Short mmCIF file of C-alpha atoms in Angstrom, two decimals:
data_model
loop_
_atom_site.label_atom_id
_atom_site.label_comp_id
_atom_site.label_asym_id
_atom_site.label_seq_id
_atom_site.Cartn_x
_atom_site.Cartn_y
_atom_site.Cartn_z
CA MET A 23 0.00 0.00 0.00
CA HIS A 24 2.84 2.37 0.88
CA SER A 25 4.63 1.78 -2.44
CA SER A 26 1.34 2.31 -4.30
CA ALA A 27 0.84 5.64 -2.55
CA VAL A 28 4.42 6.70 -3.37
CA PHE A 29 3.87 5.74 -7.00
CA LEU A 30 0.69 7.82 -7.22
CA ILE A 31 2.36 10.80 -5.58
CA GLU A 32 5.44 10.64 -7.85
CA PHE A 33 3.58 10.01 -11.08
CA GLY A 34 0.93 12.60 -10.24
CA ALA A 35 3.66 15.15 -9.55
CA ILE A 36 5.28 14.38 -12.93
CA ILE A 37 2.01 14.80 -14.87
CA LEU A 38 1.14 18.00 -12.99
CA ALA A 39 4.61 19.42 -13.65
CA LEU A 40 4.36 18.54 -17.35
CA GLY A 41 0.97 20.24 -17.57
CA LEU A 42 2.29 23.43 -15.99
CA LEU A 43 5.36 23.38 -18.23
CA GLY A 44 3.16 22.89 -21.29
CA ARG A 45 1.05 25.89 -20.30
CA LEU A 46 4.19 27.97 -19.81
CA ALA A 47 5.49 26.95 -23.23
CA ALA A 48 2.15 27.82 -24.84
CA ARG A 49 2.20 31.30 -23.29
CA LEU A 50 5.72 31.84 -24.59
CA ARG A 51 4.66 30.42 -27.99
CA PHE A 52 7.44 27.93 -27.65
CA SER A 53 7.91 24.17 -28.09
CA PRO A 54 7.53 22.36 -24.74
CA ILE A 55 10.12 19.70 -25.66
CA PRO A 56 13.12 21.45 -24.04
CA LEU A 57 11.10 21.99 -20.86
CA TYR A 58 10.13 18.30 -20.76
CA LEU A 59 13.77 17.28 -21.20
CA LEU A 60 14.81 19.62 -18.39
CA ALA A 61 12.10 18.11 -16.19
CA GLY A 62 13.55 14.66 -16.86
CA LEU A 63 17.00 15.89 -15.91
CA ALA A 64 15.57 17.27 -12.67
CA PHE A 65 13.81 14.01 -11.76
CA GLY A 66 16.60 11.64 -12.85
CA GLU A 67 19.79 10.41 -11.25
CA GLY A 68 21.91 13.35 -10.20
CA GLY A 69 18.90 15.65 -10.42
CA LEU A 70 17.05 17.58 -7.77
CA LEU A 71 14.31 15.00 -7.00
CA PRO A 72 15.29 11.48 -8.16
CA LEU A 73 12.32 9.15 -8.76
CA GLY A 74 11.93 5.72 -7.23
CA ALA A 75 8.67 3.80 -7.41
CA SER A 76 7.27 5.21 -10.66
CA GLU A 77 10.32 4.90 -12.94
CA GLU A 78 9.30 1.50 -14.34
CA PHE A 79 5.83 2.78 -15.24
CA VAL A 80 7.38 5.86 -16.84
CA ALA A 81 9.52 3.55 -19.00
CA ILE A 82 6.41 1.76 -20.30
CA GLY A 83 4.68 5.08 -20.88
CA ALA A 84 7.73 6.29 -22.82
CA GLU A 85 7.56 3.26 -25.13
CA ILE A 86 3.88 3.92 -25.78
CA GLY A 87 4.78 7.56 -26.44
CA VAL A 88 7.17 6.60 -29.24
CA ILE A 89 4.55 4.29 -30.78
CA LEU A 90 1.88 7.00 -30.72
CA LEU A 91 4.26 9.59 -32.19
CA LEU A 92 4.92 7.38 -35.19
CA LEU A 93 1.28 6.32 -35.53
CA MET A 94 0.12 9.95 -35.64
CA LEU A 95 2.81 10.73 -38.16
CA GLY A 96 1.60 7.91 -40.39
CA LEU A 97 -1.98 9.19 -40.16
CA GLU A 98 -0.84 12.49 -41.70
CA TYR A 99 0.04 10.82 -45.01
CA THR A 100 -1.58 8.41 -47.42
CA ALA A 101 0.33 5.72 -49.25
CA GLY A 102 -0.30 7.61 -52.50
CA ASP A 103 1.27 10.76 -51.04
CA LEU A 104 4.37 8.82 -50.04
CA VAL A 105 4.77 7.21 -53.45
CA SER A 106 4.28 10.58 -55.18
CA ASN A 107 6.84 12.26 -52.93
CA LEU A 108 9.36 9.51 -53.55
CA ARG A 109 9.03 9.97 -57.30
CA THR A 110 9.26 13.75 -57.43
CA GLN A 111 11.23 14.87 -54.38
CA TYR A 112 13.85 12.14 -53.90
CA PRO A 113 16.76 14.42 -55.01
CA ALA A 114 15.94 16.80 -52.14
CA GLY A 115 15.84 13.82 -49.78
CA LEU A 116 19.28 12.67 -50.92
CA VAL A 117 20.75 16.17 -50.50
CA ASP A 118 19.12 16.41 -47.07
CA ALA A 119 20.64 13.09 -45.96
CA ALA A 120 24.11 13.92 -47.29
CA LEU A 121 24.35 17.44 -45.86
CA ASN A 122 22.92 16.68 -42.43
CA ALA A 123 23.88 13.08 -41.63
CA LEU A 124 27.56 13.41 -42.50
CA PRO A 125 28.38 16.08 -39.86
CA GLY A 126 26.97 13.83 -37.12
CA ALA A 127 28.92 10.81 -38.33
CA ALA A 128 32.09 12.87 -38.63
CA MET A 129 31.70 14.25 -35.09
CA ALA A 130 31.32 10.75 -33.60
CA LEU A 131 34.46 9.57 -35.42
CA ILE A 132 36.42 12.67 -34.38
CA LEU A 133 35.45 12.03 -30.75
CA GLY A 134 36.59 8.41 -31.12
CA TRP A 135 33.21 6.80 -30.42
CA GLY A 136 33.38 4.24 -33.23
CA PRO A 137 31.38 3.46 -36.39
CA ILE A 138 28.13 2.37 -34.69
CA ALA A 139 27.95 5.61 -32.71
CA ALA A 140 28.68 7.43 -35.98
CA VAL A 141 25.61 5.86 -37.61
CA VAL A 142 23.50 6.77 -34.56
CA LEU A 143 24.69 10.38 -34.40
CA ALA A 144 24.20 10.71 -38.17
CA GLY A 145 20.51 9.92 -37.68
CA ILE A 146 20.23 12.33 -34.76
CA THR A 147 21.56 15.24 -36.82
CA TRP A 148 19.70 14.23 -39.98
CA ILE A 149 16.04 14.11 -38.90
CA SER A 150 14.15 17.37 -38.38
CA SER A 151 11.30 17.63 -35.89
CA SER A 152 8.02 17.22 -37.79
CA GLY A 153 6.00 18.12 -34.70
CA VAL A 154 7.84 21.37 -33.95
CA ILE A 155 7.94 22.42 -37.61
CA ALA A 156 4.23 21.73 -38.17
CA LYS A 157 3.37 23.84 -35.12
CA VAL A 158 5.63 26.70 -36.19
CA LEU A 159 4.17 26.67 -39.70
CA GLY A 160 0.70 27.13 -38.22
CA ASP A 161 1.80 29.75 -35.70
CA LEU A 162 3.48 31.86 -38.40
CA GLY A 163 0.57 31.48 -40.83
CA ARG A 164 2.72 29.96 -43.57
CA LEU A 165 0.67 26.84 -44.40
CA GLY A 166 -0.40 28.41 -47.71
CA ASN A 167 3.07 29.64 -48.74
CA ARG A 168 4.71 28.35 -51.91
CA GLU A 169 7.66 26.88 -50.02
CA THR A 170 5.50 24.88 -47.60
CA PRO A 171 4.96 21.86 -49.93
CA VAL A 172 8.76 21.66 -50.32
CA ILE A 173 9.21 21.63 -46.54
CA LEU A 174 6.52 18.97 -46.08
CA SER A 175 8.00 16.83 -48.85
CA ILE A 176 11.40 16.80 -47.14
CA LEU A 177 9.76 15.90 -43.83
CA VAL A 178 7.80 13.07 -45.48
CA LEU A 179 10.96 11.65 -47.02
CA GLU A 180 12.75 11.84 -43.67
CA ASP A 181 9.86 10.11 -41.94
CA LEU A 182 9.68 7.42 -44.60
CA SER A 183 13.41 6.83 -44.32
CA MET A 184 12.85 5.99 -40.66
CA ALA A 185 11.20 2.76 -41.82
CA VAL A 186 14.60 1.72 -43.19
CA TYR A 187 16.92 3.46 -40.73
CA LEU A 188 15.38 2.24 -37.47
CA PRO A 189 15.68 -1.49 -38.26
CA VAL A 190 19.27 -0.96 -39.39
CA ILE A 191 20.26 0.89 -36.23
CA THR A 192 18.37 -1.62 -34.06
CA ALA A 193 20.36 -4.48 -35.61
CA LEU A 194 23.66 -2.61 -35.23
CA LEU A 195 23.00 -1.75 -31.59
CA ALA A 196 21.98 -5.34 -30.84
CA GLY A 197 25.29 -6.54 -32.29
CA THR A 198 23.57 -9.20 -34.42
CA GLY A 199 26.25 -9.13 -37.09
CA LEU A 200 26.14 -8.50 -40.83
CA ALA A 201 24.12 -11.58 -41.81
CA ALA A 202 21.44 -11.16 -39.15
CA GLY A 203 21.35 -7.42 -39.74
CA SER A 204 20.82 -8.00 -43.47
CA VAL A 205 17.93 -10.34 -42.71
CA THR A 206 16.40 -7.76 -40.37
CA LEU A 207 16.70 -5.04 -43.01
CA ALA A 208 15.23 -7.32 -45.69
CA VAL A 209 12.28 -8.15 -43.43
CA ALA A 210 11.75 -4.46 -42.64
CA LEU A 211 11.84 -3.43 -46.28
CA GLY A 212 9.59 -6.32 -47.26
CA VAL A 213 7.02 -5.47 -44.59
CA ALA A 214 7.14 -1.76 -45.43
CA GLY A 215 6.71 -2.47 -49.14
CA LEU A 216 3.87 -4.90 -48.48
CA VAL A 217 2.03 -2.45 -46.23
CA LEU A 218 2.40 0.34 -48.80
CA LEU A 219 1.09 -1.97 -51.55
CA VAL A 220 -1.86 -3.09 -49.43
CA ALA A 221 -2.56 0.51 -48.37
CA VAL A 222 -2.58 1.74 -51.98
CA ARG A 223 -4.84 -1.04 -53.25
CA TYR A 224 -6.98 -1.88 -50.23
CA GLY A 225 -6.74 1.22 -48.04
CA ARG A 226 -10.49 1.82 -48.27
CA VAL A 227 -11.25 -1.75 -47.23
CA ILE A 228 -8.96 -1.47 -44.18
CA SER A 229 -10.41 1.90 -43.22
CA ARG A 230 -13.94 0.51 -43.59
CA PHE A 231 -13.07 -2.40 -41.31
CA VAL A 232 -11.65 -0.09 -38.63
CA SER A 233 -14.31 2.61 -39.04
CA SER A 234 -16.93 3.16 -36.37
CA ASP A 235 -19.40 5.93 -35.58
CA ASP A 236 -18.75 5.38 -31.88
CA PRO A 237 -15.56 7.28 -30.86
CA GLU A 238 -14.91 4.82 -28.04
CA LYS A 239 -14.92 1.79 -30.35
CA LEU A 240 -12.80 3.58 -32.96
CA LEU A 241 -10.23 4.53 -30.33
CA LEU A 242 -10.03 0.98 -28.93
CA VAL A 243 -9.72 -0.67 -32.36
CA VAL A 244 -7.08 1.72 -33.71
CA LEU A 245 -5.04 1.74 -30.50
CA GLY A 246 -5.30 -2.03 -30.08
CA LEU A 247 -4.34 -2.67 -33.71
CA THR A 248 -1.39 -0.31 -33.42
CA LEU A 249 -0.01 -1.89 -30.24
CA LEU A 250 -0.52 -5.39 -31.69
CA VAL A 251 1.32 -4.60 -34.93
CA ALA A 252 4.06 -2.75 -33.02
CA GLY A 253 4.56 -5.79 -30.79
CA VAL A 254 4.70 -8.19 -33.74
CA ALA A 255 7.15 -5.88 -35.51
CA GLN A 256 9.40 -5.81 -32.45
CA LYS A 257 9.20 -9.60 -32.18
CA LEU A 258 10.44 -9.82 -35.79
CA GLN A 259 13.42 -7.60 -34.83
CA VAL A 260 11.83 -4.68 -36.68
CA SER A 261 11.30 -1.48 -34.71
CA ALA A 262 7.91 -1.20 -32.97
CA ALA A 263 7.86 2.46 -34.05
CA VAL A 264 8.05 1.40 -37.72
CA GLY A 265 5.10 -0.93 -37.23
CA ALA A 266 3.06 1.92 -35.75
CA PHE A 267 4.06 4.23 -38.61
CA LEU A 268 2.89 1.67 -41.19
CA VAL A 269 -0.46 1.25 -39.42
CA GLY A 270 -0.97 5.00 -39.66
CA ILE A 271 -0.21 4.95 -43.38
CA ALA A 272 -2.69 2.12 -43.98
CA LEU A 273 -5.57 4.18 -42.52
CA SER A 274 -7.02 6.99 -44.59
CA GLY A 275 -10.01 9.25 -45.08
CA GLU A 276 -12.50 9.86 -42.29
CA VAL A 277 -11.03 7.05 -40.19
CA ALA A 278 -7.59 8.67 -40.18
CA GLU A 279 -9.08 12.06 -39.33
CA GLY A 280 -11.24 10.65 -36.54
CA ALA A 281 -8.39 8.59 -35.08
CA HIS A 282 -6.12 11.62 -35.22
CA ASN A 283 -8.56 13.72 -33.21
CA LEU A 284 -9.09 10.99 -30.62
CA LEU A 285 -5.44 10.03 -30.21
CA ALA A 286 -3.93 13.53 -30.18
CA PRO A 287 -4.35 14.04 -26.39
CA LEU A 288 -2.96 10.56 -25.67
CA ARG A 289 -0.03 11.26 -27.99
CA ASP A 290 0.76 14.51 -26.25
CA LEU A 291 0.59 12.87 -22.81
CA PHE A 292 2.78 9.87 -23.55
CA ALA A 293 5.17 11.84 -25.76
CA ALA A 294 5.77 14.18 -22.83
CA VAL A 295 6.42 11.13 -20.63
CA PHE A 296 8.88 9.86 -23.24
CA PHE A 297 10.91 13.08 -23.17
CA VAL A 298 10.93 12.96 -19.38
CA PHE A 299 12.08 9.33 -19.49
CA PHE A 300 14.99 10.23 -21.76
CA GLY A 301 15.97 13.01 -19.39
CA LEU A 302 15.77 10.60 -16.45
CA HIS A 303 18.59 8.55 -17.96
CA THR A 304 20.85 11.54 -18.50
CA ASP A 305 22.94 12.78 -15.62
CA PRO A 306 22.96 16.62 -15.68
CA ALA A 307 26.63 16.54 -14.64
CA SER A 308 27.48 14.69 -17.88
CA ILE A 309 26.23 17.52 -20.14
CA PRO A 310 28.91 20.23 -19.56
CA PRO A 311 31.79 18.05 -20.91
CA VAL A 312 29.94 17.53 -24.22
CA LEU A 313 28.40 21.00 -24.46
CA LEU A 314 31.08 22.40 -26.78
CA PRO A 315 30.84 19.53 -29.34
CA ALA A 316 27.03 19.76 -29.15
CA LEU A 317 27.14 23.51 -29.81
CA ALA A 318 29.56 23.09 -32.73
CA LEU A 319 27.39 20.34 -34.20
CA ALA A 320 24.27 22.49 -33.73
CA VAL A 321 25.83 25.44 -35.60
CA VAL A 322 27.05 23.28 -38.50
CA THR A 323 23.82 21.33 -38.95
CA ALA A 324 21.67 24.45 -38.60
CA LEU A 325 23.57 25.87 -41.58
CA THR A 326 23.33 22.62 -43.54
CA LYS A 327 19.56 22.44 -42.95
CA ILE A 328 19.18 26.02 -44.19
CA ALA A 329 21.23 25.08 -47.26
CA THR A 330 19.03 22.00 -47.79
CA GLY A 331 15.79 23.98 -47.69
CA TYR A 332 17.22 26.74 -49.87
CA TRP A 333 18.37 24.24 -52.54
CA ALA A 334 15.10 22.28 -52.52
CA ALA A 335 12.96 25.44 -52.74
CA ARG A 336 15.14 26.81 -55.53
CA ARG A 337 14.68 23.55 -57.43
CA ALA A 338 10.91 23.98 -57.05
CA GLY A 339 11.06 27.54 -58.46
CA VAL A 340 10.34 29.35 -55.19
CA SER A 341 11.44 32.99 -54.78
CA VAL A 342 14.62 33.90 -52.90
CA ARG A 343 12.81 34.87 -49.70
CA GLY A 344 10.80 31.65 -49.83
CA ARG A 345 14.03 29.65 -50.16
CA TRP A 346 15.41 31.22 -47.01
CA ARG A 347 12.13 30.60 -45.20
CA ALA A 348 12.20 26.93 -46.22
CA GLY A 349 15.75 26.55 -44.93
CA GLY A 350 15.08 28.29 -41.63
CA MET A 351 11.97 26.20 -41.03
CA LEU A 352 13.87 22.89 -41.20
CA VAL A 353 16.43 23.65 -38.47
CA ALA A 354 14.50 22.31 -35.45
CA ARG A 355 15.36 18.83 -34.14
CA GLY A 356 13.21 17.09 -31.59
CA GLU A 357 11.28 13.90 -31.07
CA PHE A 358 12.93 11.61 -33.61
CA SER A 359 16.45 12.63 -32.66
CA ILE A 360 15.58 11.69 -29.07
CA VAL A 361 14.00 8.39 -30.23
CA ILE A 362 17.24 7.43 -31.98
CA ALA A 363 19.36 8.53 -29.04
CA GLY A 364 17.08 6.61 -26.68
CA LEU A 365 17.70 3.38 -28.61
CA ALA A 366 21.44 3.94 -28.30
CA VAL A 367 21.32 4.76 -24.60
CA THR A 368 19.28 1.68 -23.68
CA SER A 369 21.66 -0.54 -25.68
CA GLY A 370 24.62 0.62 -23.59
CA ILE A 371 26.57 2.40 -26.33
CA ASP A 372 29.04 5.18 -25.37
CA SER A 373 27.67 6.92 -22.27
CA ARG A 374 28.51 10.36 -23.68
CA LEU A 375 26.10 9.98 -26.60
CA GLY A 376 22.95 10.55 -24.50
CA PRO A 377 24.16 13.81 -22.94
CA LEU A 378 25.42 15.05 -26.31
CA ALA A 379 22.05 14.28 -27.94
CA THR A 380 20.20 15.99 -25.08
CA ALA A 381 22.30 19.15 -25.33
CA TYR A 382 22.09 19.14 -29.14
CA VAL A 383 18.29 18.81 -29.19
CA LEU A 384 17.90 21.42 -26.44
CA ILE A 385 19.89 23.90 -28.51
CA LEU A 386 18.15 23.33 -31.84
CA VAL A 387 14.62 22.93 -30.50
CA VAL A 388 15.07 26.46 -29.11
CA VAL A 389 16.95 27.90 -32.10
CA GLY A 390 14.69 26.22 -34.72
CA PRO A 391 11.58 28.37 -34.20
CA LEU A 392 13.81 31.48 -34.12
CA THR A 393 15.45 30.67 -37.47
CA ALA A 394 12.00 29.91 -38.90
CA ARG A 395 10.80 33.34 -37.82
CA TYR A 396 13.84 35.49 -38.65
CA THR A 397 15.49 33.99 -41.75
CA ASP A 398 12.81 35.77 -43.78
CA VAL A 399 13.78 39.11 -42.18
CA VAL A 400 17.49 38.46 -42.78
CA ALA A 401 16.81 37.49 -46.39
CA LEU A 402 14.81 40.68 -46.94
CA ARG A 403 17.61 42.84 -45.52
CA LEU A 404 20.23 41.02 -47.60
CA THR A 405 18.15 41.57 -50.73
CA ARG A 406 17.80 45.30 -50.00
CA TRP A 407 21.52 45.56 -49.23
CA ARG A 408 22.45 43.90 -52.52
CA ARG A 409 20.16 46.22 -54.44
CA ALA A 410 21.55 49.25 -52.64
CA ARG A 411 25.20 48.41 -53.37
CA PRO A 412 25.09 49.11 -57.16
CA ALA A 413 23.20 52.35 -56.50
CA GLN A 414 25.78 53.44 -53.92
CA ALA A 415 28.60 52.56 -56.30
CA GLN A 416 26.95 54.50 -59.11
CA VAL A 417 26.51 57.72 -57.08
CA PRO A 418 30.27 58.25 -56.30
CA ALA A 419 31.11 57.53 -59.93
CA GLU A 420 28.69 60.17 -61.15
CA ALA A 421 29.99 62.66 -58.54
CA ALA A 422 33.59 62.08 -59.59
CA GLU A 423 32.68 62.57 -63.23
CA ALA A 424 30.94 65.88 -62.43
CA ALA A 425 33.94 67.09 -60.45
CA GLU A 426 36.40 66.62 -63.34
CA PRO A 427 37.55 69.98 -64.89
CA ALA A 428 36.31 70.78 -68.33
CA ALA A 429 38.81 70.19 -71.11
CA ASP A 430 40.68 73.30 -72.38
CA PRO A 431 39.86 73.82 -76.05
CA VAL A 432 43.02 75.85 -76.57
CA GLY A 433 45.31 73.33 -75.02
CA ARG A 434 43.52 70.51 -76.83
CA ALA A 435 44.18 72.28 -80.15
#
């Protein structure tokens, strides 16, 4: 009875604190992710109020949070949208991967963490935060802008690449070897391809089967199906998150919209628990030693994301200001970087990777909305400055020409 009371007190305090932090973030028009991570650091080992009885339950809630994050992401897209994006926007996806994954891999190798850590850190620096970016797009009123489809296409390609990346990194972290890892990847690709094929051809049938006019029944069926598929996927050595993502893709139309509305509060709750859980496993004292590499990596990858968005928007024929807006919008990192780092931390890879990922995400989840807001202003000032330079150069030339003495007709004769 005593342990049950302690659990209720601890877990209730966590939820209450997350609610207050979320309200604070909303007032500041800011992403709550950094505040949730800081709360985890405060409640974890080495923090102000270390948890005891409720940590195991928080771990389960964190796993559900990852599953719901990926499910909700899958609900945003149809299989047809994914296929169309792959056909038309894959060059932007390749540029995005090259420019933003390589700095992370290089940093891990420079720090001497080894090739597996390099693959992990490459994923952390590669994937932008779809949740933060979608919120910022709405807050800034840019959903109808010409560059927005370019931004969303890059995010879709990043999210789709998770279906391949997560099984690969899971196999590497498990140390299953090349042969077993190849089998895992083949299974993951086969399952992903099969689900996409079924979703394209029989998406309406699946949605009709899941559909219900009763919100309670719809919630139970979708949530139960998602957890079942996620569990089967994990049993097959494929990431549970990938299974949830594919379930979301398979649902479409009114079912997807209804499930999205019903699951959004649950997603927000368990996602917040997930960020707290990640913070719990990071000792605050371990962050200062990796703060400088995290800051350097944040600066480099912020610039590479801006370059990615600029190039992709230019390729789509967007104006110069729109190119800068697209680049600035992609800077934020968040939930998926933490998901990847969480896999590495639980597998026992280099202990410095978790603190570095925490510091890196904290920096860019704060800087991301600022670059989204102010790159447009910077681009406008640069454009005006460039236009003013020729005019300024022309004025002194004309003044010098007027100041020259008139030629002497006598002397010239």
